[in-house]
Short mmCIF file of C-alpha atoms in Angstrom, two decimals:
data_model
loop_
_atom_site.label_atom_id
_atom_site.label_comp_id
_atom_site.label_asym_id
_atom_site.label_seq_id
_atom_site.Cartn_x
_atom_site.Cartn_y
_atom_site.Cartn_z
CA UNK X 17 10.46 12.52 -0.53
CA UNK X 18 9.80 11.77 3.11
CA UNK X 19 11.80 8.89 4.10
CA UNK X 20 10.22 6.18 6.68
CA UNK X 21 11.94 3.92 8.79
CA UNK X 22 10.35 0.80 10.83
CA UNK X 23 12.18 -0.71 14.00
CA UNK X 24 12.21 -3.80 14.38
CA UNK X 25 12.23 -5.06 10.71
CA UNK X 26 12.17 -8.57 12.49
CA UNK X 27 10.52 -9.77 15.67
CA UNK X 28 9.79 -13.35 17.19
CA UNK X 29 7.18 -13.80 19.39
CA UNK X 30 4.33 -16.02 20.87
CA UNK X 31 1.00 -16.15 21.05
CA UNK X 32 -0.21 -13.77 23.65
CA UNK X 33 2.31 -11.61 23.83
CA UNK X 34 2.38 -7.89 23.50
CA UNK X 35 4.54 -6.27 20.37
CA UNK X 36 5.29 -2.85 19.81
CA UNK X 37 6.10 -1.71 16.12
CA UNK X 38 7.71 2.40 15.64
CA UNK X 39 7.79 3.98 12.92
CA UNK X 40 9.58 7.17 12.24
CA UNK X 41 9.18 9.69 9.56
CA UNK X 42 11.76 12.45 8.05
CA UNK X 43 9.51 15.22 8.86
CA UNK X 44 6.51 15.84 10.14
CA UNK X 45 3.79 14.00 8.82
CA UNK X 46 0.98 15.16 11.26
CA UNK X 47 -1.15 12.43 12.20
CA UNK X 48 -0.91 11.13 8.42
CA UNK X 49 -0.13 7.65 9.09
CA UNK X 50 -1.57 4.18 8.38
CA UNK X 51 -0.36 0.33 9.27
CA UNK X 52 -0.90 -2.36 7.19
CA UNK X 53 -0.91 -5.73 7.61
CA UNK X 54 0.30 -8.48 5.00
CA UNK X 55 0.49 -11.87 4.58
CA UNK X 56 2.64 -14.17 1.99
CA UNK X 57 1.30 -14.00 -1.57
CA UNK X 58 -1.98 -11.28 -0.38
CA UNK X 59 -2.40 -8.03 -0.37
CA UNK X 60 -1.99 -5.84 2.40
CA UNK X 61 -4.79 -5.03 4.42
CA UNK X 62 -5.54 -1.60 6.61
CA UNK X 63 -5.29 -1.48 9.66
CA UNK X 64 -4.85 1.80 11.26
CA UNK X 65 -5.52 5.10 9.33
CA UNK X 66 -4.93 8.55 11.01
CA UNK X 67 -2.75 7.12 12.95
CA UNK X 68 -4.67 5.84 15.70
CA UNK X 69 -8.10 5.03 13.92
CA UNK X 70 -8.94 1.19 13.83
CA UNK X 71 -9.79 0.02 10.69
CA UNK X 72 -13.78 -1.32 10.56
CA UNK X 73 -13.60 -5.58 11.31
CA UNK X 74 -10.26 -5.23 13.07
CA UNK X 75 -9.52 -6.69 16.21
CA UNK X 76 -9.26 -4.14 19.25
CA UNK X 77 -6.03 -5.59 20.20
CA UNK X 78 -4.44 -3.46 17.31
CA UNK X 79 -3.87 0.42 18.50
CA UNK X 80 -1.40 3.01 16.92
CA UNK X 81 -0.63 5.99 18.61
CA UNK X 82 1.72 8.82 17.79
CA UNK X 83 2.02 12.50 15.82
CA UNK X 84 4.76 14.09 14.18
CA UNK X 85 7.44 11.74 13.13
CA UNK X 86 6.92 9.25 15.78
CA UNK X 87 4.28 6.49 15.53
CA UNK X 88 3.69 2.88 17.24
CA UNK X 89 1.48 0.23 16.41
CA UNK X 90 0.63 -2.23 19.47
CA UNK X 91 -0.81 -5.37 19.38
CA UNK X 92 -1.68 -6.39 22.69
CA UNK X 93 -1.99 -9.98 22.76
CA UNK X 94 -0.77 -11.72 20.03
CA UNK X 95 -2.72 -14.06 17.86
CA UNK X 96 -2.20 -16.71 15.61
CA UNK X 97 -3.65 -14.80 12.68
CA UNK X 98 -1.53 -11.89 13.52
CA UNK X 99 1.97 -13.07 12.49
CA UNK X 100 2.65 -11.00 9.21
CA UNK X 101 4.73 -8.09 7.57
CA UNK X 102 3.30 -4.40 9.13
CA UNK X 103 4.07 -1.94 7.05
CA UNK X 104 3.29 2.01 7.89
CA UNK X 105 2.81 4.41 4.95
CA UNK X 106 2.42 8.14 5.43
CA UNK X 107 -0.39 9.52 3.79
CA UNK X 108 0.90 13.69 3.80
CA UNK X 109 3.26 14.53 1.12
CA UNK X 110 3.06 12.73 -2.46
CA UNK X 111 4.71 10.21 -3.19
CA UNK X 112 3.09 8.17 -0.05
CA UNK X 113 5.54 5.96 1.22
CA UNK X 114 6.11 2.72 2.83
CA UNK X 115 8.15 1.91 5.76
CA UNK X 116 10.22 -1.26 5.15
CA UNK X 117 8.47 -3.62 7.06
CA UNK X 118 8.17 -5.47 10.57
CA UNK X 119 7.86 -9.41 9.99
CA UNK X 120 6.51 -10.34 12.77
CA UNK X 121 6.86 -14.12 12.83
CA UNK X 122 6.05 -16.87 15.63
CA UNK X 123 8.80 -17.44 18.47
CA UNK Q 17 -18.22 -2.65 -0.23
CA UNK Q 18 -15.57 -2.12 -2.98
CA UNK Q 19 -14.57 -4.67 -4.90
CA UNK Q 20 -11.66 -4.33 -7.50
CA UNK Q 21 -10.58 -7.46 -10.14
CA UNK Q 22 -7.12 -7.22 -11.77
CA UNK Q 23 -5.93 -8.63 -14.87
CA UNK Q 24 -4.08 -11.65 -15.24
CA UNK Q 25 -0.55 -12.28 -15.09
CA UNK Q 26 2.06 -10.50 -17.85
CA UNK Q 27 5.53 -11.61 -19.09
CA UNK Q 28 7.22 -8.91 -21.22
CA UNK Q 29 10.04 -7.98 -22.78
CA UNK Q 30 12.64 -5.42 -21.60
CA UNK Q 31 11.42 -2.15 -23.24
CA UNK Q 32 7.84 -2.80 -23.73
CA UNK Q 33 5.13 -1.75 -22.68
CA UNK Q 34 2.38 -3.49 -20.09
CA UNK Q 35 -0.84 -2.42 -19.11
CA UNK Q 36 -3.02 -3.92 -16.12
CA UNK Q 37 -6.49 -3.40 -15.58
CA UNK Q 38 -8.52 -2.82 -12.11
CA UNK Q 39 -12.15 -3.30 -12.51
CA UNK Q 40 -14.50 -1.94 -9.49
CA UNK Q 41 -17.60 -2.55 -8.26
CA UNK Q 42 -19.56 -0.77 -5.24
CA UNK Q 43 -17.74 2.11 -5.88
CA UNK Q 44 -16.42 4.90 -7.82
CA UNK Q 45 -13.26 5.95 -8.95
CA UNK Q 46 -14.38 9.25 -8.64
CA UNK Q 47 -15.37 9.17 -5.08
CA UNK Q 48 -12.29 6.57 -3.47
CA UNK Q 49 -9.69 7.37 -6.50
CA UNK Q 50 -7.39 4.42 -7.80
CA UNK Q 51 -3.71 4.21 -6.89
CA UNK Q 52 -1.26 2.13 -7.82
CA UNK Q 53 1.26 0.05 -5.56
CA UNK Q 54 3.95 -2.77 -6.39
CA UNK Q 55 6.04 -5.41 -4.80
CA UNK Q 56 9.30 -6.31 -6.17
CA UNK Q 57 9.99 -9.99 -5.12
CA UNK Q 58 10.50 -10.43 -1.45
CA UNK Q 59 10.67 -6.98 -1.09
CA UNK Q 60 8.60 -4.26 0.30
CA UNK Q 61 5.59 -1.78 -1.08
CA UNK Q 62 6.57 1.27 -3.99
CA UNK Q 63 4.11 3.54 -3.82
CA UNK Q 64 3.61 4.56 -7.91
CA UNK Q 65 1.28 6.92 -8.39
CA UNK Q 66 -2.85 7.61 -8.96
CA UNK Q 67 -5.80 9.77 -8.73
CA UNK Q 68 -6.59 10.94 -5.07
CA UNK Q 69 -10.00 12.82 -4.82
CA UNK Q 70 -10.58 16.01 -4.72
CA UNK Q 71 -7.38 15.85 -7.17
CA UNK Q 72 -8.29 15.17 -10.67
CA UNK Q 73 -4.78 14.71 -12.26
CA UNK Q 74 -2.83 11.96 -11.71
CA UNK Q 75 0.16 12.17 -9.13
CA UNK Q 76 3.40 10.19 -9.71
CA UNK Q 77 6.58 8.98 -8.20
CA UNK Q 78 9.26 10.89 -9.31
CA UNK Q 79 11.67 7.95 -9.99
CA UNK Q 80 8.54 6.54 -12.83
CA UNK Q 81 7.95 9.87 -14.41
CA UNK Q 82 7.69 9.73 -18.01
CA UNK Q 83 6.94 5.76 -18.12
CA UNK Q 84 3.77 5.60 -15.86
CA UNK Q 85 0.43 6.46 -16.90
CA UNK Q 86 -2.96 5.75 -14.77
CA UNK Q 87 -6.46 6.44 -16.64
CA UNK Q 88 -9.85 5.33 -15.45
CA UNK Q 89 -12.49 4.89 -17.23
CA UNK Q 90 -16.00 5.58 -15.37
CA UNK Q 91 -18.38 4.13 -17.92
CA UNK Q 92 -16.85 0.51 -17.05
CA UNK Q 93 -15.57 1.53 -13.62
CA UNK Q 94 -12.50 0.36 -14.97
CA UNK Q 95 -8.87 1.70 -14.07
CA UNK Q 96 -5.57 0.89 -16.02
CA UNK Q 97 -1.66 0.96 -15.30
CA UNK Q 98 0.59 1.46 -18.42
CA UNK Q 99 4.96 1.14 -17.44
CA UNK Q 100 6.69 1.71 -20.50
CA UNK Q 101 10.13 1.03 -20.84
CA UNK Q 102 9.97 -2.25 -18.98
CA UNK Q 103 13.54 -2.91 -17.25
CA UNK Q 104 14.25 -6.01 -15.24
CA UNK Q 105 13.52 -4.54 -11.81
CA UNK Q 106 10.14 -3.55 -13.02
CA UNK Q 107 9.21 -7.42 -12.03
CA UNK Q 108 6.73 -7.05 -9.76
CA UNK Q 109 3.40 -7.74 -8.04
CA UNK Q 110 1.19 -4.80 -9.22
CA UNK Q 111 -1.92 -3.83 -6.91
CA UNK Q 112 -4.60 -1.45 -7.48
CA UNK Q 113 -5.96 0.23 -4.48
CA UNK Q 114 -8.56 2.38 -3.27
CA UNK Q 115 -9.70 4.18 -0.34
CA UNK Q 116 -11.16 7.28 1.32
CA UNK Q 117 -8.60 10.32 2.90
CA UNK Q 118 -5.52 8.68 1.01
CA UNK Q 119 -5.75 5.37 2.89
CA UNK Q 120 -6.00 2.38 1.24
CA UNK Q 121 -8.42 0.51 2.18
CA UNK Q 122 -9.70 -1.63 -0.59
CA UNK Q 123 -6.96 -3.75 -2.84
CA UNK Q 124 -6.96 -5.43 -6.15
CA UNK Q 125 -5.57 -9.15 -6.14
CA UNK Q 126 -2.21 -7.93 -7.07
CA UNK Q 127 -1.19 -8.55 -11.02
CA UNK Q 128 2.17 -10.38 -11.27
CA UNK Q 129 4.65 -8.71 -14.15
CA UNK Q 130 7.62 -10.31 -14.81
CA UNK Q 131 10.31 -8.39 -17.52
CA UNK Q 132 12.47 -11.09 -18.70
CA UNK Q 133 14.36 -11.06 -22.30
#
């Protein structure tokens, strides 16, 4: 199974600030990678797919970038409704999994 | 749009059987497929297995072979997940989800399962 690994699992920030999320995979997963977004007690929502496509309704402050085994999600200017768990999930090799998580909670 | 409607919450016994249902509407199984996540508590997301289009069997994780099975139905646009063997880390949020190119981008409510003797 490919193996994926999220740093941070834990950041603090504040409203307006600009967070960076990586995720790395065990091999290469192409450009086979989506982020999700969830909150307490809902389920996830998509937010990038193909690694740097932006999910119709979602706020152009959210990018992802990357190929390979490296990937970043950006926010650029934090939001209120932005502090959640991201999770990235490659999308090339069954089984299609998960990251761990980045919590991003407020400062 | 897709819409998909999950069962209601299950408590089971360790070693039976549960099945949850995923009902859709505006949309096909057939053209966005049905897969099946869960959520441990206060954990992250397992990826278990489903039907991803052009594929027509089912794909599982290896670690649920032989105790996971995923149907749909088209005549009710109805999908179901059946764990057999229910253990105590089987307790879970269950979520059905469906999408286009293996993303997910349409998600059940999430089905709570808790395995308790």
């Amino acid at each position: 199974d490919i193996q994926m690994t999220q740093s941070p699992s834990s950041v603090s920030a504040s409203v307006g600030d600009r967070i960076t999320v990586t995720c790395q995979a065990s091999q290469d997963i192409g450009r086979w990678l989506a982020w999700y977004q969830q909150k307490p007690g809902k389920a996830p929502k998509l937010v990038i797919y193909a690694a740097s496509n932006l999910q119709g309704g979602v706020p152009s402050r959210f990018s992802g970038s990357g190929s390979g085994t490296d990937f970043t999600l950006t926010i650029s200017s934090l939001q209120p409704e932005d502090f959640a768990t991201y999770y990235c999930q490659q999308a090339n090799t069954f089984p299609f999994t998960f990251g761990p998580g980045t919590n991003v909670d407020i400062k | 749009q897709v819409q998909l409607v999950q069962s209601g919450a299950e408590v089971k016994t360790p070693g039976s059987s549960v099945r949850v249902s995923c009902k859709a509407s505006g949309g096909t199984f057939g053209t966005y497929g049905v897969t099946w996540v869960r959520q441990a508590p206060g954990q992250g997301l397992e990826w278990m297995g489903g039907f991803t289009p052009p594929l027509t069997t089912p794909t599982y994780a290896q670690k649920l072979q032989g105790r996971l099975t995923v149907i749909t139905d088209e005549s009710t646009a109805t999908a179901y997940m059946e764990l057999s063997g229910l253990r105590s880390e089987d307790t879970a949020v269950y979520y059905c989800a469906c999408g286009l190119m293996y993303y997910f981008e349409y998600w059940g409510q999430g089905t709570l399962v808790a395995v308790s003797s």
